mmCIF file of C-alpha atoms and ligand atoms in Angstrom:
data_model
loop_
_atom_site.group_PDB
_atom_site.id
_atom_site.type_symbol
_atom_site.label_atom_id
_atom_site.label_comp_id
_atom_site.label_asym_id
_atom_site.label_seq_id
_atom_site.Cartn_x
_atom_site.Cartn_y
_atom_site.Cartn_z
ATOM 1 C CA UNK A 15 79.660 95.301 146.754
ATOM 2 C CA UNK A 16 81.817 92.292 145.931
ATOM 3 C CA UNK A 17 84.479 93.653 148.305
ATOM 4 C CA UNK A 18 81.906 93.996 151.073
ATOM 5 C CA UNK A 19 80.892 90.381 150.562
ATOM 6 C CA UNK A 20 84.527 89.378 150.896
ATOM 7 C CA UNK A 21 84.843 91.368 154.133
ATOM 8 C CA UNK A 22 81.705 89.757 155.498
ATOM 9 C CA UNK A 23 82.996 86.329 154.564
ATOM 10 C CA UNK A 24 86.285 87.068 156.351
ATOM 11 C CA UNK A 25 84.367 88.153 159.448
ATOM 12 C CA UNK A 26 82.363 84.931 159.372
ATOM 13 C CA UNK A 27 85.589 82.971 158.975
ATOM 14 C CA UNK A 28 87.148 84.795 161.956
ATOM 15 C CA UNK A 29 84.084 83.955 164.051
ATOM 16 C CA UNK A 30 84.356 80.308 162.995
ATOM 17 C CA UNK A 31 88.067 80.251 163.953
ATOM 18 C CA UNK A 32 87.265 81.823 167.338
ATOM 19 C CA UNK A 33 85.122 78.754 168.149
ATOM 20 C CA UNK A 34 87.403 76.202 166.496
ATOM 21 C CA UNK A 35 88.415 73.051 168.374
ATOM 22 C CA UNK A 36 89.517 71.085 165.322
ATOM 23 C CA UNK A 37 92.992 70.358 166.713
ATOM 24 C CA UNK A 38 94.307 70.087 170.286
ATOM 25 C CA UNK A 39 95.920 73.548 170.226
ATOM 26 C CA UNK A 40 92.619 75.131 171.251
ATOM 27 C CA UNK A 41 93.145 73.838 174.791
ATOM 28 C CA UNK A 42 96.214 75.976 175.441
ATOM 29 C CA UNK A 43 95.196 79.190 173.708
ATOM 30 C CA UNK A 44 94.273 82.487 175.315
ATOM 31 C CA UNK A 45 93.094 83.920 171.991
ATOM 32 C CA UNK A 46 92.704 82.701 168.460
ATOM 33 C CA UNK A 47 94.991 84.880 166.334
ATOM 34 C CA UNK A 48 93.131 85.185 163.077
ATOM 35 C CA UNK A 49 94.572 88.191 161.227
ATOM 36 C CA UNK A 50 95.421 91.868 161.292
ATOM 37 C CA UNK A 51 95.219 94.608 158.660
ATOM 38 C CA UNK A 52 93.145 95.339 155.606
ATOM 39 C CA UNK A 53 90.970 92.772 153.783
ATOM 40 C CA UNK A 54 91.555 94.854 150.618
ATOM 41 C CA UNK A 55 95.339 94.698 150.910
ATOM 42 C CA UNK A 56 97.606 94.269 147.892
ATOM 43 C CA UNK A 57 100.058 92.392 150.108
ATOM 44 C CA UNK A 58 99.284 89.446 152.373
ATOM 45 C CA UNK A 59 102.016 88.446 154.833
ATOM 46 C CA UNK A 60 102.065 84.895 156.153
ATOM 47 C CA UNK A 61 103.941 83.719 159.239
ATOM 48 C CA UNK A 62 104.099 80.422 161.096
ATOM 49 C CA UNK A 63 102.002 80.534 164.283
ATOM 50 C CA UNK A 64 101.258 82.859 167.202
ATOM 51 C CA UNK A 65 103.866 83.219 169.927
ATOM 52 C CA UNK A 66 103.324 84.137 173.565
ATOM 53 C CA UNK A 67 102.598 87.845 173.015
ATOM 54 C CA UNK A 68 100.379 87.182 170.015
ATOM 55 C CA UNK A 69 98.373 84.627 171.996
ATOM 56 C CA UNK A 70 97.894 87.133 174.826
ATOM 57 C CA UNK A 71 96.905 90.040 172.563
ATOM 58 C CA UNK A 72 95.050 88.122 169.854
ATOM 59 C CA UNK A 73 97.035 89.881 167.099
ATOM 60 C CA UNK A 74 99.774 88.518 164.843
ATOM 61 C CA UNK A 75 103.291 89.972 164.992
ATOM 62 C CA UNK A 76 103.340 92.025 168.172
ATOM 63 C CA UNK A 77 106.411 92.454 170.391
ATOM 64 C CA UNK A 78 109.939 92.761 169.014
ATOM 65 C CA UNK A 79 109.305 90.793 165.804
ATOM 66 C CA UNK A 80 106.205 92.909 165.162
ATOM 67 C CA UNK A 81 108.187 96.139 165.603
ATOM 68 C CA UNK A 82 110.756 94.845 163.171
ATOM 69 C CA UNK A 83 107.992 93.979 160.721
ATOM 70 C CA UNK A 84 106.546 97.499 161.005
ATOM 71 C CA UNK A 85 109.901 99.063 160.104
ATOM 72 C CA UNK A 86 110.402 96.585 157.257
ATOM 73 C CA UNK A 87 106.979 97.518 155.877
ATOM 74 C CA UNK A 88 108.053 101.168 155.915
ATOM 75 C CA UNK A 89 110.942 100.268 153.596
ATOM 76 C CA UNK A 90 108.342 98.949 151.135
ATOM 77 C CA UNK A 91 106.277 102.149 151.503
ATOM 78 C CA UNK A 92 103.606 100.329 153.499
ATOM 79 C CA UNK A 93 101.983 100.650 156.899
ATOM 80 C CA UNK A 94 100.583 97.752 158.873
ATOM 81 C CA UNK A 95 97.034 98.866 158.105
ATOM 82 C CA UNK A 96 97.820 98.627 154.354
ATOM 83 C CA UNK A 97 98.631 94.904 154.478
ATOM 84 C CA UNK A 98 96.870 91.744 155.657
ATOM 85 C CA UNK A 99 98.799 89.571 158.125
ATOM 86 C CA UNK A 100 97.984 85.978 159.062
ATOM 87 C CA UNK A 101 99.719 82.823 160.238
ATOM 88 C CA UNK A 102 99.465 79.235 159.017
ATOM 89 C CA UNK A 103 98.231 78.212 162.484
ATOM 90 C CA UNK A 104 95.758 80.356 164.385
ATOM 91 C CA UNK A 105 96.524 79.032 167.896
ATOM 92 C CA UNK A 106 99.842 79.002 169.734
ATOM 93 C CA UNK A 107 101.766 75.721 169.835
ATOM 94 C CA UNK A 108 103.019 74.993 173.375
ATOM 95 C CA UNK A 109 106.452 76.517 174.085
ATOM 96 C CA UNK A 110 106.470 77.755 170.467
ATOM 97 C CA UNK A 111 107.358 74.310 169.150
ATOM 98 C CA UNK A 112 107.037 73.644 165.412
ATOM 99 C CA UNK A 113 103.529 73.080 164.073
ATOM 100 C CA UNK A 114 102.666 69.419 163.554
ATOM 101 C CA UNK A 115 101.173 68.009 160.386
ATOM 102 C CA UNK A 116 97.770 67.146 161.888
ATOM 103 C CA UNK A 117 97.477 70.714 163.217
ATOM 104 C CA UNK A 118 98.287 72.157 159.806
ATOM 105 C CA UNK A 119 95.828 69.806 158.166
ATOM 106 C CA UNK A 120 93.093 70.953 160.542
ATOM 107 C CA UNK A 121 93.885 74.668 160.277
ATOM 108 C CA UNK A 122 95.153 75.389 156.759
ATOM 109 C CA UNK A 123 91.700 75.845 155.260
ATOM 110 C CA UNK A 124 91.392 79.121 157.196
ATOM 111 C CA UNK A 125 94.559 80.488 155.587
ATOM 112 C CA UNK A 126 93.581 79.308 152.129
ATOM 113 C CA UNK A 127 90.168 80.967 152.439
ATOM 114 C CA UNK A 128 91.823 84.139 153.715
ATOM 115 C CA UNK A 129 94.067 84.254 150.625
ATOM 116 C CA UNK A 130 91.103 83.558 148.328
ATOM 117 C CA UNK A 131 89.017 86.332 149.896
ATOM 118 C CA UNK A 132 91.769 88.963 150.156
ATOM 119 C CA UNK A 133 93.151 88.009 146.713
ATOM 120 C CA UNK A 134 96.360 90.037 147.169
ATOM 121 C CA UNK A 135 98.771 90.955 144.380
ATOM 122 C CA UNK A 136 101.600 89.408 146.423
ATOM 123 C CA UNK A 137 101.823 86.865 149.221
ATOM 124 C CA UNK A 138 104.967 87.400 151.307
ATOM 125 C CA UNK A 139 105.838 84.195 153.157
ATOM 126 C CA UNK A 140 107.979 84.907 156.209
ATOM 127 C CA UNK A 141 110.382 82.161 157.196
ATOM 128 C CA UNK A 142 110.910 78.550 156.225
ATOM 129 C CA UNK A 143 107.723 77.151 157.614
ATOM 130 C CA UNK A 144 105.211 79.443 155.869
ATOM 131 C CA UNK A 145 107.232 79.313 152.655
ATOM 132 C CA UNK A 146 107.277 75.518 152.570
ATOM 133 C CA UNK A 147 103.580 75.357 153.302
ATOM 134 C CA UNK A 148 102.506 77.873 150.659
ATOM 135 C CA UNK A 149 104.972 76.776 147.994
ATOM 136 C CA UNK A 150 104.606 73.045 148.706
ATOM 137 C CA UNK A 151 108.361 72.602 148.595
ATOM 138 C CA UNK A 152 111.231 71.296 150.705
ATOM 139 C CA UNK A 153 113.641 73.874 149.309
ATOM 140 C CA UNK A 154 114.951 76.134 152.072
ATOM 141 C CA UNK A 155 114.215 79.834 152.473
ATOM 142 C CA UNK A 156 117.834 80.815 151.783
ATOM 143 C CA UNK A 157 117.507 79.606 148.195
ATOM 144 C CA UNK A 158 113.975 80.873 147.603
ATOM 145 C CA UNK A 159 113.997 84.293 149.269
ATOM 146 C CA UNK A 160 113.974 87.571 147.403
ATOM 147 C CA UNK A 161 112.485 86.155 144.181
ATOM 148 C CA UNK A 162 108.866 86.137 143.057
ATOM 149 C CA UNK A 163 107.481 82.638 142.433
ATOM 150 C CA UNK A 164 104.171 81.930 140.719
ATOM 151 C CA UNK A 165 102.155 79.540 142.897
ATOM 152 C CA UNK A 166 98.777 78.818 141.330
ATOM 153 C CA UNK A 167 97.113 82.201 140.897
ATOM 154 C CA UNK A 168 99.359 83.914 143.460
ATOM 155 C CA UNK A 169 102.709 85.657 143.183
ATOM 156 C CA UNK A 170 104.724 84.626 146.235
ATOM 157 C CA UNK A 171 107.771 86.445 147.625
ATOM 158 C CA UNK A 172 109.524 84.428 150.353
ATOM 159 C CA UNK A 173 111.599 86.377 152.902
ATOM 160 C CA UNK A 174 113.367 85.557 156.165
ATOM 161 C CA UNK A 175 111.236 85.653 159.302
ATOM 162 C CA UNK A 176 111.467 89.056 161.079
ATOM 163 C CA UNK A 177 112.111 87.278 164.408
ATOM 164 C CA UNK A 178 115.003 85.242 162.948
ATOM 165 C CA UNK A 179 116.692 88.444 161.790
ATOM 166 C CA UNK A 180 116.453 90.273 165.127
ATOM 167 C CA UNK A 181 119.846 89.104 166.377
ATOM 168 C CA UNK A 182 121.498 88.453 163.029
ATOM 169 C CA UNK A 183 122.675 91.653 161.341
ATOM 170 C CA UNK A 184 123.440 90.051 157.974
ATOM 171 C CA UNK A 185 120.011 88.374 157.827
ATOM 172 C CA UNK A 186 118.393 91.683 158.751
ATOM 173 C CA UNK A 187 120.180 93.442 155.878
ATOM 174 C CA UNK A 188 118.974 90.788 153.426
ATOM 175 C CA UNK A 189 115.454 91.100 154.820
ATOM 176 C CA UNK A 190 115.518 94.880 154.454
ATOM 177 C CA UNK A 191 116.645 94.463 150.835
ATOM 178 C CA UNK A 192 113.782 92.068 150.157
ATOM 179 C CA UNK A 193 111.217 94.521 151.536
ATOM 180 C CA UNK A 194 112.700 97.255 149.338
ATOM 181 C CA UNK A 195 112.239 94.832 146.432
ATOM 182 C CA UNK A 196 108.605 94.412 147.487
ATOM 183 C CA UNK A 197 108.191 98.208 147.378
ATOM 184 C CA UNK A 198 109.561 98.267 143.810
ATOM 185 C CA UNK A 199 107.333 95.367 142.763
ATOM 186 C CA UNK A 200 104.293 97.247 144.025
ATOM 187 C CA UNK A 201 105.229 100.236 141.846
ATOM 188 C CA UNK A 202 105.607 98.082 138.744
ATOM 189 C CA UNK A 203 102.434 98.117 136.641
HETATM 190 S S1 SF4 B 312 95.115 75.864 165.470
HETATM 191 FE FE1 SF4 B 312 93.539 76.097 163.905
HETATM 192 S S2 SF4 B 312 92.583 74.068 163.736
HETATM 193 FE FE2 SF4 B 312 93.671 74.116 165.690
HETATM 194 S S3 SF4 B 312 92.108 74.790 167.178
HETATM 195 FE FE3 SF4 B 312 93.243 76.631 166.473
HETATM 196 S S4 SF4 B 312 91.987 77.435 164.817
HETATM 197 FE FE4 SF4 B 312 91.319 75.310 165.137
#
């Protein structure tokens, strides 16, 4: 019953985000990109913000980066429907520019509520931006990736962003290794 309440709360949150005009990004969006996957997931993946394809489809991580993410999840023994995927920002920044601090300030409560309601065993932050936001640090992803960090009540595993690894073979190999590590962590009692 508690799980159902959490699901209902997430649905209410998604409906609230769909109407949100709390920062100027609402003006340029086609869709609010709230989340994808299971509200009962053991793993929550966090990216930066929707890109062009995500904005058009209303789902996070579609297109080439999404395909890469699907194959990375396989290495961890997971399917997309087993995990919960969200971004720090729910609307696309123009020309995929970096999120700005007032946008994050306006939007971050959605992500924090999502994490509270899903309550995953692991939060996987993908890329520098999501990692810095969740871990409240200026340390770069290269130093933080591949290790589990305790952040409040959450265990956080930072990894490279699947889009950043698309055209960088060595980054892709590191990323694949980190998803294999995630698979092992999930098997550890
Ligand atoms: S980015 Fe977030 S805060 Fe800004 S309009 Fe979209 S949902 Fe609202």
